mmCIF file of C-alpha atoms in Angstrom:
data_model
loop_
_atom_site.group_PDB
_atom_site.id
_atom_site.type_symbol
_atom_site.label_atom_id
_atom_site.label_comp_id
_atom_site.label_asym_id
_atom_site.label_seq_id
_atom_site.Cartn_x
_atom_site.Cartn_y
_atom_site.Cartn_z
ATOM 1 C CA UNK A 838 4.831 -39.048 32.090
ATOM 2 C CA UNK A 839 6.459 -41.233 29.464
ATOM 3 C CA UNK A 840 4.294 -42.667 26.726
ATOM 4 C CA UNK A 841 4.827 -45.019 23.816
ATOM 5 C CA UNK A 842 6.085 -43.214 20.747
ATOM 6 C CA UNK A 843 3.411 -42.909 18.087
ATOM 7 C CA UNK A 844 3.619 -44.376 14.632
ATOM 8 C CA UNK A 845 6.584 -42.715 12.936
ATOM 9 C CA UNK A 846 4.929 -41.329 9.797
ATOM 10 C CA UNK A 847 1.291 -41.108 10.838
ATOM 11 C CA UNK A 848 -0.056 -37.563 10.744
ATOM 12 C CA UNK A 849 -1.807 -36.762 14.005
ATOM 13 C CA UNK A 850 -4.762 -34.415 13.946
ATOM 14 C CA UNK A 851 -4.613 -31.697 16.604
ATOM 15 C CA UNK A 852 -7.696 -29.525 17.079
ATOM 16 C CA UNK A 853 -7.365 -26.281 19.050
ATOM 17 C CA UNK A 854 -10.533 -24.960 20.687
ATOM 18 C CA UNK A 855 -10.804 -21.161 20.731
ATOM 19 C CA UNK A 856 -13.291 -19.756 23.244
ATOM 20 C CA UNK A 857 -14.554 -16.214 23.659
ATOM 21 C CA UNK A 858 -11.819 -14.049 25.207
ATOM 22 C CA UNK A 859 -9.007 -16.271 23.894
ATOM 23 C CA UNK A 860 -5.385 -15.129 24.094
ATOM 24 C CA UNK A 861 -4.091 -14.854 20.488
ATOM 25 C CA UNK A 862 -0.491 -15.744 21.378
ATOM 26 C CA UNK A 863 -1.357 -19.010 23.098
ATOM 27 C CA UNK A 864 -3.936 -19.868 20.453
ATOM 28 C CA UNK A 865 -1.170 -19.883 17.844
ATOM 29 C CA UNK A 866 1.352 -21.955 19.801
ATOM 30 C CA UNK A 867 0.190 -25.444 18.718
ATOM 31 C CA UNK A 868 0.236 -24.566 15.015
ATOM 32 C CA UNK A 869 3.644 -22.894 15.321
ATOM 33 C CA UNK A 870 5.372 -25.619 17.346
ATOM 34 C CA UNK A 871 3.655 -28.758 16.080
ATOM 35 C CA UNK A 872 3.579 -27.356 12.567
ATOM 36 C CA UNK A 873 7.390 -27.363 12.577
ATOM 37 C CA UNK A 874 7.549 -31.128 13.213
ATOM 38 C CA UNK A 875 8.110 -32.298 9.629
ATOM 39 C CA UNK A 876 4.478 -32.994 8.842
ATOM 40 C CA UNK A 877 3.845 -35.222 11.865
ATOM 41 C CA UNK A 878 0.864 -33.091 12.949
ATOM 42 C CA UNK A 879 -2.095 -31.460 11.224
ATOM 43 C CA UNK A 880 -3.362 -28.541 13.324
ATOM 44 C CA UNK A 881 -6.917 -27.214 12.970
ATOM 45 C CA UNK A 882 -8.644 -24.457 14.939
ATOM 46 C CA UNK A 883 -12.320 -24.499 15.856
ATOM 47 C CA UNK A 884 -14.831 -22.678 18.037
ATOM 48 C CA UNK A 885 -17.568 -24.154 20.187
ATOM 49 C CA UNK A 886 -20.322 -23.156 17.749
ATOM 50 C CA UNK A 887 -18.435 -22.485 14.513
ATOM 51 C CA UNK A 888 -18.896 -18.735 14.814
ATOM 52 C CA UNK A 889 -16.140 -16.112 15.296
ATOM 53 C CA UNK A 890 -14.948 -15.313 18.814
ATOM 54 C CA UNK A 891 -13.506 -12.184 20.353
ATOM 55 C CA UNK A 892 -9.919 -12.370 21.478
ATOM 56 C CA UNK A 893 -8.710 -10.601 24.608
ATOM 57 C CA UNK A 894 -6.981 -8.162 22.244
ATOM 58 C CA UNK A 895 -8.676 -5.607 20.015
ATOM 59 C CA UNK A 896 -9.738 -8.009 17.268
ATOM 60 C CA UNK A 897 -11.959 -10.981 16.635
ATOM 61 C CA UNK A 898 -10.950 -14.386 15.317
ATOM 62 C CA UNK A 899 -12.711 -16.240 12.526
ATOM 63 C CA UNK A 900 -12.034 -19.966 12.104
ATOM 64 C CA UNK A 901 -12.806 -22.510 9.395
ATOM 65 C CA UNK A 902 -14.112 -25.245 11.674
ATOM 66 C CA UNK A 903 -16.929 -25.793 14.125
ATOM 67 C CA UNK A 904 -17.171 -28.170 17.087
ATOM 68 C CA UNK A 905 -17.518 -31.210 14.805
ATOM 69 C CA UNK A 906 -13.740 -31.037 14.288
ATOM 70 C CA UNK A 907 -13.266 -32.097 17.924
ATOM 71 C CA UNK A 908 -14.764 -35.502 17.130
ATOM 72 C CA UNK A 909 -11.947 -36.120 14.618
ATOM 73 C CA UNK A 910 -9.071 -35.071 16.887
ATOM 74 C CA UNK A 911 -6.267 -37.282 18.120
ATOM 75 C CA UNK A 912 -5.261 -34.416 20.420
ATOM 76 C CA UNK A 913 -7.406 -31.515 21.594
ATOM 77 C CA UNK A 914 -5.832 -28.295 22.890
ATOM 78 C CA UNK A 915 -7.903 -25.903 25.017
ATOM 79 C CA UNK A 916 -6.510 -22.427 24.458
ATOM 80 C CA UNK A 917 -6.683 -20.014 27.427
ATOM 81 C CA UNK A 918 -9.081 -17.162 27.926
ATOM 82 C CA UNK A 919 -8.788 -13.915 29.848
ATOM 83 C CA UNK A 920 -9.171 -14.551 33.609
ATOM 84 C CA UNK A 921 -12.273 -12.368 33.736
ATOM 85 C CA UNK A 922 -13.993 -14.989 31.548
ATOM 86 C CA UNK A 923 -13.305 -17.783 34.049
ATOM 87 C CA UNK A 924 -16.493 -19.120 35.624
ATOM 88 C CA UNK A 925 -17.398 -22.111 37.771
ATOM 89 C CA UNK A 926 -19.541 -23.602 35.009
ATOM 90 C CA UNK A 927 -19.508 -24.092 31.261
ATOM 91 C CA UNK A 928 -21.711 -22.369 28.678
ATOM 92 C CA UNK A 929 -24.061 -24.876 27.083
ATOM 93 C CA UNK A 930 -22.343 -24.765 23.703
ATOM 94 C CA UNK A 931 -18.902 -25.336 25.268
ATOM 95 C CA UNK A 932 -20.125 -28.334 27.265
ATOM 96 C CA UNK A 933 -21.703 -29.754 24.111
ATOM 97 C CA UNK A 934 -18.482 -29.239 22.165
ATOM 98 C CA UNK A 935 -16.357 -30.970 24.795
ATOM 99 C CA UNK A 936 -18.765 -33.914 24.775
ATOM 100 C CA UNK A 937 -17.746 -34.556 21.152
ATOM 101 C CA UNK A 938 -14.155 -35.404 22.133
ATOM 102 C CA UNK A 939 -13.473 -39.118 21.721
ATOM 103 C CA UNK A 940 -12.568 -41.084 24.886
ATOM 104 C CA UNK A 941 -9.183 -42.041 23.436
ATOM 105 C CA UNK A 942 -8.208 -38.497 22.433
ATOM 106 C CA UNK A 943 -5.405 -36.747 24.291
ATOM 107 C CA UNK A 944 -6.409 -33.410 25.852
ATOM 108 C CA UNK A 945 -4.067 -30.498 26.565
ATOM 109 C CA UNK A 946 -4.837 -27.194 28.266
ATOM 110 C CA UNK A 947 -2.779 -24.028 28.285
ATOM 111 C CA UNK A 948 -3.015 -21.626 31.249
ATOM 112 C CA UNK A 949 -6.675 -20.908 32.079
ATOM 113 C CA UNK A 950 -7.728 -23.732 29.787
ATOM 114 C CA UNK A 951 -7.373 -25.871 32.923
ATOM 115 C CA UNK A 952 -10.447 -24.131 34.348
ATOM 116 C CA UNK A 953 -12.438 -25.367 31.345
ATOM 117 C CA UNK A 954 -11.284 -28.946 31.870
ATOM 118 C CA UNK A 955 -11.968 -28.741 35.607
ATOM 119 C CA UNK A 956 -15.456 -27.324 35.042
ATOM 120 C CA UNK A 957 -16.137 -30.282 32.738
ATOM 121 C CA UNK A 958 -15.070 -32.680 35.511
ATOM 122 C CA UNK A 959 -12.109 -33.962 33.498
ATOM 123 C CA UNK A 960 -9.530 -33.101 36.165
ATOM 124 C CA UNK A 961 -11.254 -34.594 39.224
ATOM 125 C CA UNK A 962 -8.719 -36.609 41.198
ATOM 126 C CA UNK A 963 -5.941 -35.716 38.761
ATOM 127 C CA UNK A 964 -2.766 -33.699 39.160
ATOM 128 C CA UNK A 965 -2.858 -30.485 37.136
ATOM 129 C CA UNK A 966 -1.446 -26.977 36.882
ATOM 130 C CA UNK A 967 -2.446 -23.512 35.733
ATOM 131 C CA UNK A 968 -0.994 -19.999 35.960
ATOM 132 C CA UNK A 969 0.484 -19.408 39.421
ATOM 133 C CA UNK A 970 -1.478 -16.168 39.878
ATOM 134 C CA UNK A 971 -4.748 -18.104 39.626
ATOM 135 C CA UNK A 972 -3.771 -21.003 41.883
ATOM 136 C CA UNK A 973 -5.784 -19.754 44.858
ATOM 137 C CA UNK A 974 -8.920 -19.239 42.772
ATOM 138 C CA UNK A 975 -8.511 -22.635 41.138
ATOM 139 C CA UNK A 976 -8.165 -24.417 44.490
ATOM 140 C CA UNK A 977 -11.281 -22.722 45.835
ATOM 141 C CA UNK A 978 -13.311 -23.603 42.764
ATOM 142 C CA UNK A 979 -11.998 -27.135 42.220
ATOM 143 C CA UNK A 980 -10.772 -28.658 45.509
ATOM 144 C CA UNK A 981 -10.966 -32.176 44.042
ATOM 145 C CA UNK A 982 -8.097 -31.417 41.653
ATOM 146 C CA UNK A 983 -4.507 -31.940 42.852
ATOM 147 C CA UNK A 984 -3.115 -28.575 41.771
ATOM 148 C CA UNK A 985 0.644 -28.072 41.444
ATOM 149 C CA UNK A 986 1.267 -24.371 40.704
ATOM 150 C CA UNK A 987 5.069 -24.680 40.747
ATOM 151 C CA UNK A 988 5.577 -26.570 37.470
ATOM 152 C CA UNK A 989 5.483 -25.521 33.829
ATOM 153 C CA UNK A 990 3.260 -28.425 32.823
ATOM 154 C CA UNK A 991 1.807 -31.671 34.151
ATOM 155 C CA UNK A 992 1.585 -34.842 32.060
ATOM 156 C CA UNK A 993 -1.075 -37.031 33.672
ATOM 157 C CA UNK A 994 -1.380 -39.501 30.834
ATOM 158 C CA UNK A 995 -4.344 -38.716 28.602
ATOM 159 C CA UNK A 996 -4.668 -35.187 30.002
ATOM 160 C CA UNK A 997 -1.886 -32.602 30.117
ATOM 161 C CA UNK A 998 -2.149 -29.145 31.666
ATOM 162 C CA UNK A 999 0.317 -26.289 31.345
ATOM 163 C CA UNK A 1000 0.922 -23.001 33.096
ATOM 164 C CA UNK A 1001 0.747 -19.487 31.679
ATOM 165 C CA UNK A 1002 1.628 -18.154 28.240
ATOM 166 C CA UNK A 1003 4.965 -19.571 27.014
ATOM 167 C CA UNK A 1004 4.491 -22.816 28.933
ATOM 168 C CA UNK A 1005 2.282 -23.737 25.987
ATOM 169 C CA UNK A 1006 5.526 -23.950 24.027
ATOM 170 C CA UNK A 1007 6.984 -26.264 26.678
ATOM 171 C CA UNK A 1008 4.032 -28.645 26.647
ATOM 172 C CA UNK A 1009 3.884 -28.762 22.837
ATOM 173 C CA UNK A 1010 7.600 -29.612 22.678
ATOM 174 C CA UNK A 1011 6.897 -32.256 25.316
ATOM 175 C CA UNK A 1012 4.261 -33.754 23.004
ATOM 176 C CA UNK A 1013 6.764 -33.931 20.151
ATOM 177 C CA UNK A 1014 9.408 -35.420 22.442
ATOM 178 C CA UNK A 1015 7.009 -38.041 23.783
ATOM 179 C CA UNK A 1016 5.589 -38.921 20.364
ATOM 180 C CA UNK A 1017 8.728 -38.856 18.245
ATOM 181 C CA UNK A 1018 11.816 -38.538 20.460
ATOM 182 C CA UNK A 1019 14.113 -35.762 21.575
ATOM 183 C CA UNK A 1020 15.928 -35.419 18.260
ATOM 184 C CA UNK A 1021 12.833 -34.123 16.467
ATOM 185 C CA UNK A 1022 11.820 -32.057 19.506
ATOM 186 C CA UNK A 1023 15.252 -30.406 19.518
ATOM 187 C CA UNK A 1024 14.983 -29.747 15.786
ATOM 188 C CA UNK A 1025 11.576 -28.115 16.269
ATOM 189 C CA UNK A 1026 12.954 -25.990 19.106
ATOM 190 C CA UNK A 1027 15.821 -24.753 16.928
ATOM 191 C CA UNK A 1028 13.462 -23.916 14.086
ATOM 192 C CA UNK A 1029 11.237 -21.917 16.425
ATOM 193 C CA UNK A 1030 14.227 -20.347 18.250
ATOM 194 C CA UNK A 1031 13.093 -21.534 21.681
ATOM 195 C CA UNK A 1032 14.859 -23.656 24.311
ATOM 196 C CA UNK A 1033 14.114 -27.377 23.891
ATOM 197 C CA UNK A 1034 13.693 -27.738 27.643
ATOM 198 C CA UNK A 1035 13.410 -25.073 30.326
ATOM 199 C CA UNK A 1036 14.894 -25.627 33.766
ATOM 200 C CA UNK A 1037 12.761 -25.346 36.859
ATOM 201 C CA UNK A 1038 9.125 -24.407 37.111
ATOM 202 C CA UNK A 1039 6.776 -21.496 37.710
ATOM 203 C CA UNK A 1040 8.371 -20.729 41.057
ATOM 204 C CA UNK A 1041 11.111 -18.794 39.276
ATOM 205 C CA UNK A 1042 8.468 -16.449 37.812
ATOM 206 C CA UNK A 1043 6.425 -15.838 40.960
ATOM 207 C CA UNK A 1044 6.774 -12.278 42.209
ATOM 208 C CA UNK A 1045 9.711 -12.133 44.608
ATOM 209 C CA UNK A 1046 11.082 -9.316 46.744
ATOM 210 C CA UNK A 1047 13.707 -7.335 44.881
ATOM 211 C CA UNK A 1048 17.094 -8.977 45.630
ATOM 212 C CA UNK A 1049 19.661 -7.041 47.539
ATOM 213 C CA UNK A 1050 21.746 -4.667 45.456
ATOM 214 C CA UNK A 1051 24.725 -6.383 43.880
ATOM 215 C CA UNK A 1052 23.201 -9.878 44.181
ATOM 216 C CA UNK A 1053 25.116 -12.417 42.115
ATOM 217 C CA UNK A 1054 23.304 -14.873 39.836
ATOM 218 C CA UNK A 1055 23.870 -18.634 40.008
ATOM 219 C CA UNK A 1056 23.745 -18.905 36.197
ATOM 220 C CA UNK A 1057 27.518 -19.215 35.797
ATOM 221 C CA UNK A 1058 27.599 -22.018 38.354
ATOM 222 C CA UNK A 1059 24.787 -23.850 36.582
ATOM 223 C CA UNK A 1060 26.741 -23.660 33.321
ATOM 224 C CA UNK A 1061 29.865 -24.869 35.142
ATOM 225 C CA UNK A 1062 27.943 -27.810 36.606
ATOM 226 C CA UNK A 1063 26.474 -28.776 33.228
ATOM 227 C CA UNK A 1064 30.026 -29.301 31.943
ATOM 228 C CA UNK A 1065 30.778 -31.597 34.899
ATOM 229 C CA UNK A 1066 27.672 -33.737 35.282
ATOM 230 C CA UNK A 1067 29.808 -36.868 35.304
ATOM 231 C CA UNK A 1068 31.681 -35.700 38.388
ATOM 232 C CA UNK A 1069 30.493 -35.850 42.013
ATOM 233 C CA UNK A 1070 28.988 -32.426 42.697
ATOM 234 C CA UNK A 1071 27.962 -31.586 46.230
ATOM 235 C CA UNK A 1072 26.150 -28.463 47.338
ATOM 236 C CA UNK A 1073 29.421 -27.283 48.867
ATOM 237 C CA UNK A 1074 31.129 -27.535 45.454
ATOM 238 C CA UNK A 1075 28.453 -25.445 43.797
ATOM 239 C CA UNK A 1076 28.436 -22.856 46.564
ATOM 240 C CA UNK A 1077 32.219 -22.615 46.481
ATOM 241 C CA UNK A 1078 32.189 -22.028 42.724
ATOM 242 C CA UNK A 1079 29.594 -19.283 43.171
ATOM 243 C CA UNK A 1080 31.584 -17.850 46.109
ATOM 244 C CA UNK A 1081 28.581 -17.927 48.388
ATOM 245 C CA UNK A 1082 27.748 -19.537 51.681
ATOM 246 C CA UNK A 1083 25.768 -22.781 51.475
ATOM 247 C CA UNK A 1084 22.640 -21.115 52.804
ATOM 248 C CA UNK A 1085 22.837 -18.082 50.512
ATOM 249 C CA UNK A 1086 23.558 -20.222 47.453
ATOM 250 C CA UNK A 1087 20.699 -22.647 48.117
ATOM 251 C CA UNK A 1088 18.241 -19.791 48.661
ATOM 252 C CA UNK A 1089 19.331 -17.814 45.603
ATOM 253 C CA UNK A 1090 19.429 -20.941 43.421
ATOM 254 C CA UNK A 1091 15.848 -21.808 44.341
ATOM 255 C CA UNK A 1092 14.706 -18.230 43.748
ATOM 256 C CA UNK A 1093 16.184 -18.278 40.235
ATOM 257 C CA UNK A 1094 15.427 -21.827 39.120
ATOM 258 C CA UNK A 1095 12.455 -22.908 41.205
ATOM 259 C CA UNK A 1096 14.232 -26.101 42.311
ATOM 260 C CA UNK A 1097 16.790 -27.050 44.930
ATOM 261 C CA UNK A 1098 20.343 -27.545 43.593
ATOM 262 C CA UNK A 1099 20.127 -31.284 44.259
ATOM 263 C CA UNK A 1100 16.839 -31.729 42.431
ATOM 264 C CA UNK A 1101 18.092 -29.610 39.528
ATOM 265 C CA UNK A 1102 21.221 -31.767 39.198
ATOM 266 C CA UNK A 1103 19.144 -34.939 39.095
ATOM 267 C CA UNK A 1104 16.920 -33.409 36.429
ATOM 268 C CA UNK A 1105 19.910 -32.495 34.254
ATOM 269 C CA UNK A 1106 21.510 -35.917 34.712
ATOM 270 C CA UNK A 1107 18.320 -37.712 33.740
ATOM 271 C CA UNK A 1108 17.969 -35.514 30.641
ATOM 272 C CA UNK A 1109 21.579 -36.247 29.639
ATOM 273 C CA UNK A 1110 20.998 -39.966 30.213
ATOM 274 C CA UNK A 1111 17.919 -39.889 27.984
ATOM 275 C CA UNK A 1112 19.984 -38.333 25.198
ATOM 276 C CA UNK A 1113 22.681 -40.997 25.513
ATOM 277 C CA UNK A 1114 20.115 -43.812 25.578
ATOM 278 C CA UNK A 1115 18.732 -42.511 22.307
ATOM 279 C CA UNK A 1116 21.961 -41.719 20.520
ATOM 280 C CA UNK A 1117 24.666 -44.134 21.752
ATOM 281 C CA UNK A 1118 25.469 -47.833 22.240
ATOM 282 C CA UNK A 1119 26.724 -47.271 25.792
ATOM 283 C CA UNK A 1120 25.498 -49.667 28.460
ATOM 284 C CA UNK A 1121 23.289 -48.433 31.269
ATOM 285 C CA UNK A 1122 26.227 -48.607 33.693
ATOM 286 C CA UNK A 1123 28.443 -46.622 31.308
ATOM 287 C CA UNK A 1124 25.771 -43.968 30.856
ATOM 288 C CA UNK A 1125 25.267 -43.769 34.605
ATOM 289 C CA UNK A 1126 28.968 -43.030 35.032
ATOM 290 C CA UNK A 1127 28.978 -40.377 32.340
ATOM 291 C CA UNK A 1128 26.043 -38.443 33.802
ATOM 292 C CA UNK A 1129 27.053 -38.621 37.448
ATOM 293 C CA UNK A 1130 24.950 -41.445 38.900
ATOM 294 C CA UNK A 1131 27.002 -43.797 41.056
ATOM 295 C CA UNK A 1132 25.546 -46.993 39.586
ATOM 296 C CA UNK A 1133 23.263 -48.246 36.866
ATOM 297 C CA UNK A 1134 20.738 -49.033 39.591
ATOM 298 C CA UNK A 1135 20.747 -45.390 40.622
ATOM 299 C CA UNK A 1136 20.121 -44.303 37.014
ATOM 300 C CA UNK A 1137 17.268 -46.816 36.717
ATOM 301 C CA UNK A 1138 15.683 -45.495 39.904
ATOM 302 C CA UNK A 1139 15.888 -41.835 38.914
ATOM 303 C CA UNK A 1140 14.771 -42.432 35.323
ATOM 304 C CA UNK A 1141 11.782 -44.433 36.506
ATOM 305 C CA UNK A 1142 10.863 -41.713 38.998
ATOM 306 C CA UNK A 1143 11.063 -39.075 36.253
ATOM 307 C CA UNK A 1144 9.306 -40.798 33.341
ATOM 308 C CA UNK A 1145 7.975 -44.098 34.664
ATOM 309 C CA UNK A 1146 10.028 -46.569 32.616
ATOM 310 C CA UNK A 1147 13.346 -48.407 32.684
ATOM 311 C CA UNK A 1148 16.365 -47.346 30.591
ATOM 312 C CA UNK A 1149 15.904 -50.400 28.355
ATOM 313 C CA UNK A 1150 12.256 -49.565 27.684
ATOM 314 C CA UNK A 1151 13.125 -45.944 26.949
ATOM 315 C CA UNK A 1152 15.907 -46.990 24.564
ATOM 316 C CA UNK A 1153 13.666 -49.438 22.691
ATOM 317 C CA UNK A 1154 11.101 -46.711 22.105
ATOM 318 C CA UNK A 1155 13.273 -43.716 21.310
ATOM 319 C CA UNK A 1156 16.477 -45.173 19.927
ATOM 320 C CA UNK A 1157 17.593 -43.155 16.916
ATOM 321 C CA UNK A 1158 17.996 -45.233 13.768
ATOM 322 C CA UNK A 1159 21.418 -44.403 12.432
#
């Protein structure tokens, strides 16, 4: 979901909550990604009672801050815990810590952190995600949450949820992109040697039957299509380039990317349009032609469906000052 870009030089305080059984890798993601954003974010780490916690590895974690830090946060990140720590309720100290979060603060969960938010009632009636392996358990425990286990993250306004492990990188880059534009997000991604945007969703990581021997990837065709986004590209064109039947290509594409070829193309065209809206003086109709939408009206429709705003509104917010 698109949001208004935050004040350009204001430092935003991000507080990461580490619970007992926390995953060390995910715990460090906010500081690593947001810390590379040219001083736009200050990242602190706290525990629910100020005391050390055990990680799910062979070491404990000592932090400098207690739950009072949550009351000062512009954004709160709930780091994930080992699945065997997931319960259908919250320990008293965790519930008390979450109660300190200000109503206007943004809240982000990584992986099993969504269980914490759901147990606190913060996800009721909202769309959310978590690790695909835990989707069944999550649905049984929290049927009032609209779970989407196929995506890398869900932006539902004030509350964002992300899937397992490295999807914490995706959602943190999304925060930078939404707050300060794609140029800074791309810079952060380069500094951290990660892709600025990953195609598809969790579906590409769900355990699949081993493909038949000699199966050909669709990666070369995706690269070929990216160089021709401004041209009409039908499923038949993509399948022909990959030298596959339509049915085989569509199935293999979805297995690899987690999206249909048509939906993937729209996603790439919208992303290219966003870049041009930020970095060029081209009109909406000209941009539509360059990215493969038939008309400016088509671009407006797809951009609004993807991020909830018009091209003009997006450009006003994220236009790069040159």
